GROMACS .gro file of C-alpha atoms in nm:
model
  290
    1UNK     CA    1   0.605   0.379   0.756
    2UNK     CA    2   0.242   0.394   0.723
    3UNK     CA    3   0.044   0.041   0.670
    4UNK     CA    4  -0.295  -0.086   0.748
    5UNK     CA    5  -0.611  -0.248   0.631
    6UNK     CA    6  -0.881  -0.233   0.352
    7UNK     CA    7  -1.071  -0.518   0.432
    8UNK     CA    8  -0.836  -0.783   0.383
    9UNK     CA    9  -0.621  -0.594   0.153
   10UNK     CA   10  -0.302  -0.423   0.325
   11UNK     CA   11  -0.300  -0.049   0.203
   12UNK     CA   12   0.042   0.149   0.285
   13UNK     CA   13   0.350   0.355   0.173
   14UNK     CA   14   0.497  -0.017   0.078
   15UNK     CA   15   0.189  -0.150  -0.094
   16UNK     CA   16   0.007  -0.106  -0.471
   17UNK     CA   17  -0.230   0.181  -0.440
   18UNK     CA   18  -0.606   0.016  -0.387
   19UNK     CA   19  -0.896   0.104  -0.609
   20UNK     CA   20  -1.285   0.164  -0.446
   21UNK     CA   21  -1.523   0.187  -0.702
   22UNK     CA   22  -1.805   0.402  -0.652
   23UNK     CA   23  -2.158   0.235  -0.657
   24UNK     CA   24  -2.434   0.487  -0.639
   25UNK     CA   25  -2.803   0.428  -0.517
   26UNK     CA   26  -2.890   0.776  -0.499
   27UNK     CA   27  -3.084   0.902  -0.728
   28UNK     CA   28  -3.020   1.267  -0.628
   29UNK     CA   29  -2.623   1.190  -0.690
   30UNK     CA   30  -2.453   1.482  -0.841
   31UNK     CA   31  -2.293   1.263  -1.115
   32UNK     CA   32  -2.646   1.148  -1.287
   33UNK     CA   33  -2.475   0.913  -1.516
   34UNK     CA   34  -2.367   0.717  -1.225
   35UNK     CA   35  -2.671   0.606  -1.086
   36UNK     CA   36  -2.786   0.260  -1.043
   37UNK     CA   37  -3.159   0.199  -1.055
   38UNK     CA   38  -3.247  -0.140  -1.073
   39UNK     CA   39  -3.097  -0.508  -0.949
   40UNK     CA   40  -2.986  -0.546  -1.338
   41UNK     CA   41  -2.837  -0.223  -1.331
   42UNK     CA   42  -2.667  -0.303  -1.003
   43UNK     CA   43  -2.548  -0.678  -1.088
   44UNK     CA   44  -2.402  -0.533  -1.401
   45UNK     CA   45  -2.222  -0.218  -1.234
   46UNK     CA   46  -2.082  -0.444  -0.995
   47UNK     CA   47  -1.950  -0.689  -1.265
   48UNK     CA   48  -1.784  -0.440  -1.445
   49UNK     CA   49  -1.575  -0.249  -1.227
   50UNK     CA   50  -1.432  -0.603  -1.039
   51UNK     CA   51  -1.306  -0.712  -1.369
   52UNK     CA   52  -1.185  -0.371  -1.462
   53UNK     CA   53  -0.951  -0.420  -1.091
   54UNK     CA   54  -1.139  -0.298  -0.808
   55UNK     CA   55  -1.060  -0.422  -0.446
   56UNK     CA   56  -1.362  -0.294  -0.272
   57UNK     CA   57  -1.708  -0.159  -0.409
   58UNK     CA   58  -1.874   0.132  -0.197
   59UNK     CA   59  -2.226   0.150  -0.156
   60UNK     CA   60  -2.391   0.481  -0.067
   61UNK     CA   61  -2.827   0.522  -0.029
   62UNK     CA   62  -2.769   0.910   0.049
   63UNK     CA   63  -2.626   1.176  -0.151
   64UNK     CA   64  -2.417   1.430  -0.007
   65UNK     CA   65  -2.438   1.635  -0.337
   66UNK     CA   66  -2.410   2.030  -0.288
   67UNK     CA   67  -2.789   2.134  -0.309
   68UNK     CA   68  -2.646   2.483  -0.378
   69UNK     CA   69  -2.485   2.382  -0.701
   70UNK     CA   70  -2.706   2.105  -0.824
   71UNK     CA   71  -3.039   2.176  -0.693
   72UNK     CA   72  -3.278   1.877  -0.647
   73UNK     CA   73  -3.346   1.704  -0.326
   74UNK     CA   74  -3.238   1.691   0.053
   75UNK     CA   75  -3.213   1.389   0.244
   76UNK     CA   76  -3.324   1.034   0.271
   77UNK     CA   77  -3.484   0.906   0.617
   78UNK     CA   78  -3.301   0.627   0.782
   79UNK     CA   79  -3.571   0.380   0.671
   80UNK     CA   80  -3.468   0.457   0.346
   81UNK     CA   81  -3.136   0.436   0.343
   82UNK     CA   82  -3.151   0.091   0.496
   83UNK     CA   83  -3.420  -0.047   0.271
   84UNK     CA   84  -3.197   0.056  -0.009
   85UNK     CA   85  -2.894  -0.107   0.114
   86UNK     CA   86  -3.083  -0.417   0.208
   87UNK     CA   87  -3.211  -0.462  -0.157
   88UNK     CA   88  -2.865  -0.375  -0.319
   89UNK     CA   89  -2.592  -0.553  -0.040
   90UNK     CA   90  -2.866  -0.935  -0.159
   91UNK     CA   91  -2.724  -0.874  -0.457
   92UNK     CA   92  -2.390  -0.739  -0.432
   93UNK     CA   93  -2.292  -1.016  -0.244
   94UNK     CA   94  -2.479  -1.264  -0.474
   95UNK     CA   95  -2.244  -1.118  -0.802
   96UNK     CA   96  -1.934  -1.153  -0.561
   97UNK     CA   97  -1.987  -1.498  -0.440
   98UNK     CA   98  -1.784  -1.585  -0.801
   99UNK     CA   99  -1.529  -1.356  -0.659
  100UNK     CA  100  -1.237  -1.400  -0.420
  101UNK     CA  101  -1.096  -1.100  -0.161
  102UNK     CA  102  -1.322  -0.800  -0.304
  103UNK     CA  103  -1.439  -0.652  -0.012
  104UNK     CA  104  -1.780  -0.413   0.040
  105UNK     CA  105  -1.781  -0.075   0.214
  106UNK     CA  106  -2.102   0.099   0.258
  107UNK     CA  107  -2.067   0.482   0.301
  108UNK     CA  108  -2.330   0.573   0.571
  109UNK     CA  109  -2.401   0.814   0.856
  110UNK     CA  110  -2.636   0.596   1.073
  111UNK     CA  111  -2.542   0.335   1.294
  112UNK     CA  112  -2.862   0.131   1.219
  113UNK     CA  113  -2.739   0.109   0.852
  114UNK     CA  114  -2.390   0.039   0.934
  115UNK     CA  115  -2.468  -0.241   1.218
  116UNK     CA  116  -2.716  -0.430   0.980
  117UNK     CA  117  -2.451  -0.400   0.694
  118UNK     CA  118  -2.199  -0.511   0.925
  119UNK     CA  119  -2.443  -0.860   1.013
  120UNK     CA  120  -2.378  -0.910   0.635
  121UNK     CA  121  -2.081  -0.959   0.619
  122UNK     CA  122  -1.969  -0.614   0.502
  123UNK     CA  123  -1.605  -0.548   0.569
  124UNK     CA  124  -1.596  -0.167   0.573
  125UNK     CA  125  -1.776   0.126   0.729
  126UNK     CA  126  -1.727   0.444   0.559
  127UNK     CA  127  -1.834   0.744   0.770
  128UNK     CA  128  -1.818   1.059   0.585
  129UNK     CA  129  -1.902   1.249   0.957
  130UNK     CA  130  -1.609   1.078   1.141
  131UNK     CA  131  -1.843   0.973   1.411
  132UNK     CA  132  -1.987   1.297   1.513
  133UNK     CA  133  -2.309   1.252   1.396
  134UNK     CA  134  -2.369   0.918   1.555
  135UNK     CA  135  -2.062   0.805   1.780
  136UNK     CA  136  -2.251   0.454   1.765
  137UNK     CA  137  -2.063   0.321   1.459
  138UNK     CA  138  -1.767   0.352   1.599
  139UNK     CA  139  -1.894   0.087   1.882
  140UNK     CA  140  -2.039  -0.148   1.595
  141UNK     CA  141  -1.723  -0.125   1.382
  142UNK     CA  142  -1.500  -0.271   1.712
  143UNK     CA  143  -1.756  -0.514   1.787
  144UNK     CA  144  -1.747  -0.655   1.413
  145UNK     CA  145  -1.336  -0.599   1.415
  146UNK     CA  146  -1.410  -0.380   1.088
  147UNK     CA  147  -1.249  -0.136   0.896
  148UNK     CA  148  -1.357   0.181   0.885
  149UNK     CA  149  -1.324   0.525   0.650
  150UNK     CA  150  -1.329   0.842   0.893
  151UNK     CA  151  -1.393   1.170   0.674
  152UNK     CA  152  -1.265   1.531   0.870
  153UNK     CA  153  -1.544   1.689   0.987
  154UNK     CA  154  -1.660   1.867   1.305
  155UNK     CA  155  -2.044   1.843   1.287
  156UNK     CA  156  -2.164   1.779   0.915
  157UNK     CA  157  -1.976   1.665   0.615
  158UNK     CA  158  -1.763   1.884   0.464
  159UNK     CA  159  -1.773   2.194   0.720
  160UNK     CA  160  -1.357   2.198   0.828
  161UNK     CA  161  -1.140   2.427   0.572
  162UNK     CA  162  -0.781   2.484   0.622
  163UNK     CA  163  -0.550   2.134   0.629
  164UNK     CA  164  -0.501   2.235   0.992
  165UNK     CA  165  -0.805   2.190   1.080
  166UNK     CA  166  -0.887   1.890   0.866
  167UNK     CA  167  -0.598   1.699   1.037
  168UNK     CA  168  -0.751   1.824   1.388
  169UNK     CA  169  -1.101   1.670   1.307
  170UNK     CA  170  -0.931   1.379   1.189
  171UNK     CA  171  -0.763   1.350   1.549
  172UNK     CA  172  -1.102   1.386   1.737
  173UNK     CA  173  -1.253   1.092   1.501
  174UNK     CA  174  -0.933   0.841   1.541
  175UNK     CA  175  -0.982   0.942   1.930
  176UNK     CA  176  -1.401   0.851   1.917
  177UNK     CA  177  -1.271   0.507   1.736
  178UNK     CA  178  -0.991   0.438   1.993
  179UNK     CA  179  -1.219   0.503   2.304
  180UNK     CA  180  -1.463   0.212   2.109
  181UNK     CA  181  -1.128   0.005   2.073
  182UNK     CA  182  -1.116  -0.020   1.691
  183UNK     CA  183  -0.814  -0.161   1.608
  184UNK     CA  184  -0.579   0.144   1.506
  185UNK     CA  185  -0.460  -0.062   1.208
  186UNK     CA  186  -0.811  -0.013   1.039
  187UNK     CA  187  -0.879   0.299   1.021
  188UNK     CA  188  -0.827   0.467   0.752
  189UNK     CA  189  -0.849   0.895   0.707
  190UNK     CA  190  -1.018   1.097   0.459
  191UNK     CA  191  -0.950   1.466   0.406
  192UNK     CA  192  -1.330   1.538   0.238
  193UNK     CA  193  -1.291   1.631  -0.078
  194UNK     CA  194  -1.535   1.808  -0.244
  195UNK     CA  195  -1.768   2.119  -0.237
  196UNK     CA  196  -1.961   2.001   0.016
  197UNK     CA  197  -2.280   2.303   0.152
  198UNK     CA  198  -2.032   2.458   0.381
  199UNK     CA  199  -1.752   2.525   0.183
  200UNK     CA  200  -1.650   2.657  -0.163
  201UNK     CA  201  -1.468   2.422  -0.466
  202UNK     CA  202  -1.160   2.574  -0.434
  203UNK     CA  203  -1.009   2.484  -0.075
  204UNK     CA  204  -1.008   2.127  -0.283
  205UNK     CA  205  -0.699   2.256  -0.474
  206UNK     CA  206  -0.526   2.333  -0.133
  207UNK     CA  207  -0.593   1.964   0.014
  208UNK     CA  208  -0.527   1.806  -0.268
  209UNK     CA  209  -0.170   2.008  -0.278
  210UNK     CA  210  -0.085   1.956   0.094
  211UNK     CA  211  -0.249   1.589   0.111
  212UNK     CA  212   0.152   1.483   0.266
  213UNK     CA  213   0.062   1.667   0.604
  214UNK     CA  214  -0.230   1.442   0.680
  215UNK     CA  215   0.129   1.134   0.735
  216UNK     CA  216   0.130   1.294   1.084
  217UNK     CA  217  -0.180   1.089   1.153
  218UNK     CA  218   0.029   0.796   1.083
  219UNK     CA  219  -0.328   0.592   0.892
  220UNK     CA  220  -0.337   0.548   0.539
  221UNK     CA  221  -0.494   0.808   0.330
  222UNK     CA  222  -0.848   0.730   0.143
  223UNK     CA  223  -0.895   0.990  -0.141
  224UNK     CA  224  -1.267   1.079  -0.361
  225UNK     CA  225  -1.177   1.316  -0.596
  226UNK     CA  226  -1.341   1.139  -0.868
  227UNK     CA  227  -1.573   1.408  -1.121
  228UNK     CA  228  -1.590   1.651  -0.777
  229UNK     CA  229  -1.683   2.019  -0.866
  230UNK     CA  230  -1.355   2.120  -0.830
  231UNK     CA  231  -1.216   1.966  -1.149
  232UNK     CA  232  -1.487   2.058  -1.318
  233UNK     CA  233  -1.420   2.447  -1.183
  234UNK     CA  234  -1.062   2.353  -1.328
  235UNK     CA  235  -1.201   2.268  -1.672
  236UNK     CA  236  -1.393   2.591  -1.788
  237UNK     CA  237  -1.692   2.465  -1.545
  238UNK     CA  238  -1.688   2.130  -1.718
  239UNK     CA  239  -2.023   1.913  -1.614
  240UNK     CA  240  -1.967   1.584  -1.433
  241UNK     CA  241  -2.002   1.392  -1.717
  242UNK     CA  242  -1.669   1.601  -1.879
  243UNK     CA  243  -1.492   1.519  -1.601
  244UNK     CA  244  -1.271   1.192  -1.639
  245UNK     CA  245  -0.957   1.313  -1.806
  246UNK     CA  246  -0.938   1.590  -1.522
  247UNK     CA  247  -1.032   1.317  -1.213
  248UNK     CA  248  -0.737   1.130  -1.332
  249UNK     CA  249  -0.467   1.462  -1.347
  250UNK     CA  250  -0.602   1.511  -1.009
  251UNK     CA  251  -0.588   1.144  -0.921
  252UNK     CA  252  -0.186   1.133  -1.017
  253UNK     CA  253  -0.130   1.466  -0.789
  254UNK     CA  254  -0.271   1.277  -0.493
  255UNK     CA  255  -0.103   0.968  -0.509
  256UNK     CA  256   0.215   1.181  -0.549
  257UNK     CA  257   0.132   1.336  -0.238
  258UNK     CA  258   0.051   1.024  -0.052
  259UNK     CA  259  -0.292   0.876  -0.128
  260UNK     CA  260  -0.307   0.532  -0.064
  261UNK     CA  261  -0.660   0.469  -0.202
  262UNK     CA  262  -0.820   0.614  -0.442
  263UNK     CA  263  -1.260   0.613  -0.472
  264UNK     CA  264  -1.355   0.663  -0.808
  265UNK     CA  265  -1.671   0.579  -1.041
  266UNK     CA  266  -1.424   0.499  -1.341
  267UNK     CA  267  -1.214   0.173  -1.265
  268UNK     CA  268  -1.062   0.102  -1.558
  269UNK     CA  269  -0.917   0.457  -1.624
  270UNK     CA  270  -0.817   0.487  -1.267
  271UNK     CA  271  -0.628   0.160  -1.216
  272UNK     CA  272  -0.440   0.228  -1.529
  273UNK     CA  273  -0.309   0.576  -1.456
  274UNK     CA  274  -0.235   0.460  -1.061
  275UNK     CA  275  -0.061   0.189  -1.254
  276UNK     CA  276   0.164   0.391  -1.487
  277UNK     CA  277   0.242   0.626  -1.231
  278UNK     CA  278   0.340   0.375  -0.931
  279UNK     CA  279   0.558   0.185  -1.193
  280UNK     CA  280   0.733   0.547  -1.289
  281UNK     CA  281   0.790   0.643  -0.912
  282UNK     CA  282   0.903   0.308  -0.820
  283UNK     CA  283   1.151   0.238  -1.093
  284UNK     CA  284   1.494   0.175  -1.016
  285UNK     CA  285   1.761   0.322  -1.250
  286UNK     CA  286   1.945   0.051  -1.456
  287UNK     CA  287   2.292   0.056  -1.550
  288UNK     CA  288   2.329   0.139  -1.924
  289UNK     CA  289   2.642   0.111  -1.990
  290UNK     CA  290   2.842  -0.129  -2.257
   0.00000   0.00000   0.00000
């Protein structure tokens, strides 16, 4: 049985799927419509999806958008990213003071963003490289006694294909966290979807399929599918803003094939459909008859 730790909330084959909503600081995000601009902006975002049923909010400063499909800008410099995160984790954590148990991951590749996060109070590290591009998080996460997000990769986001080799990048990044002595209960693994500048849309389709061969691993399975090219590919080339209805067909899929969180920018939709769906795969025939 597979069981460990969002957080504070227990994720697992035995547990309610969990629900990360997707706050975005980026102004070159892919999804435009998603972007948060301003503290108002960001106090309201925030707001909304824990009352629509989120367990944890993740912050990202730097898109990982394909520049080859959506044009626009490379990436932020590390003084960036952290000023960014600075200004939005004062008030994140100001909005969720009124809260209880809704934790705060911030989705970042540098371990000068991730240790100042961590000095927070942030809960969660989400490392879309799996600790190849700086092995240092990894050390801050098992100092803190955080949970972490590893993404497959080799070298750069998105760059491993087949499900093989997804599930052998995977190893390599729960073997960086276990030489740093993260606890092996939180650590979670995330295939990568998403049509990330080495790779094409499609070889989404295939993860998303054989998402039940990543249980070898034996962590609990973190899933972002939400308005990725790939649906929209599915949907006559659909733009991201077309792109709900589709996220949540997609969604259902990969909790059927053993998601155990799901990231998405739409709460409300999200929660319900993981909702309908758990209570249809857990029900228990009753006895009908007089």
């Amino acid at each position: 049985m597979i069981e460990g730790y969002l957080g504070n909330h227990l994720v697992g084959d035995k547990h309610p799927v969990k629900i990360v909503g997707v706050v975005n600081l980026s102004k070159a995000s892919f999804y435009q419509e998603s972007i948060v601009s301003s503290s108002q902006e960001l106090e309201k975002i925030v707001t909304q999806m824990v009352d629509e049923g989120a367990h944890c909010l993740d912050l990202g400063a730097q898109s990982t958008r394909p520049i080859q499909i959506y044009g626009g800008e490379g990436r932020i410099d590390e003084a960036t990213e952290l000023q960014i995160i600075r200004d939005s984790l004062e008030v994140t954590l100001d909005v969720l003071s009124s809260y209880n148990n809704i934790e705060i991951s911030v989705d970042t590749q540098r371990s000068v963003v991730a240790k100042y996060s961590l000095n927070k109070g942030v809960n969660i590290i989400n490392d879309i490289a799996g600790f190849k591009k700086d092995e240092k998080i990894a050390k801050y996460i098992a100092d803190f006694d955080s949970t972490c997000v590893v993404m497959a990769a080799r070298n750069e986001p998105g760059d491993v294909f087949s499900i093989d080799e997804i599930v052998s990048e995977l190893r390599r990044s729960l073997e960086i966290g276990n030489k740093y002595g993260i606890d092996e209960i939180k650590i979670l693994v995330d295939p990568g979807i998403g049509s990330w500048e080495a790779r094409d849309y499609f070889h989404d389709y295939d993860i998303i399929k054989n998402l039940e061969e990543l249980r070898i691993l034996n962590k609990p399975v973190y899933v972002g599918i939400s308005r990725k090219t790939s649906i929209g590919k599915a949907l006559n080339d659909a733009p991201p803003d077309q792109r709900l209805f589709g996220t949540l067909g997609a969604t259902i899929i990969a909790l059927v094939n053993g998601a155990h969180v799901i990231r998405t920018h739409d709460v409300k939709p999200t929660k319900e459909a993981v909702k309908v769906a758990q209570t249809i795969l857990n029900y228990i025939p009753q006895d009908f008859a007089p």
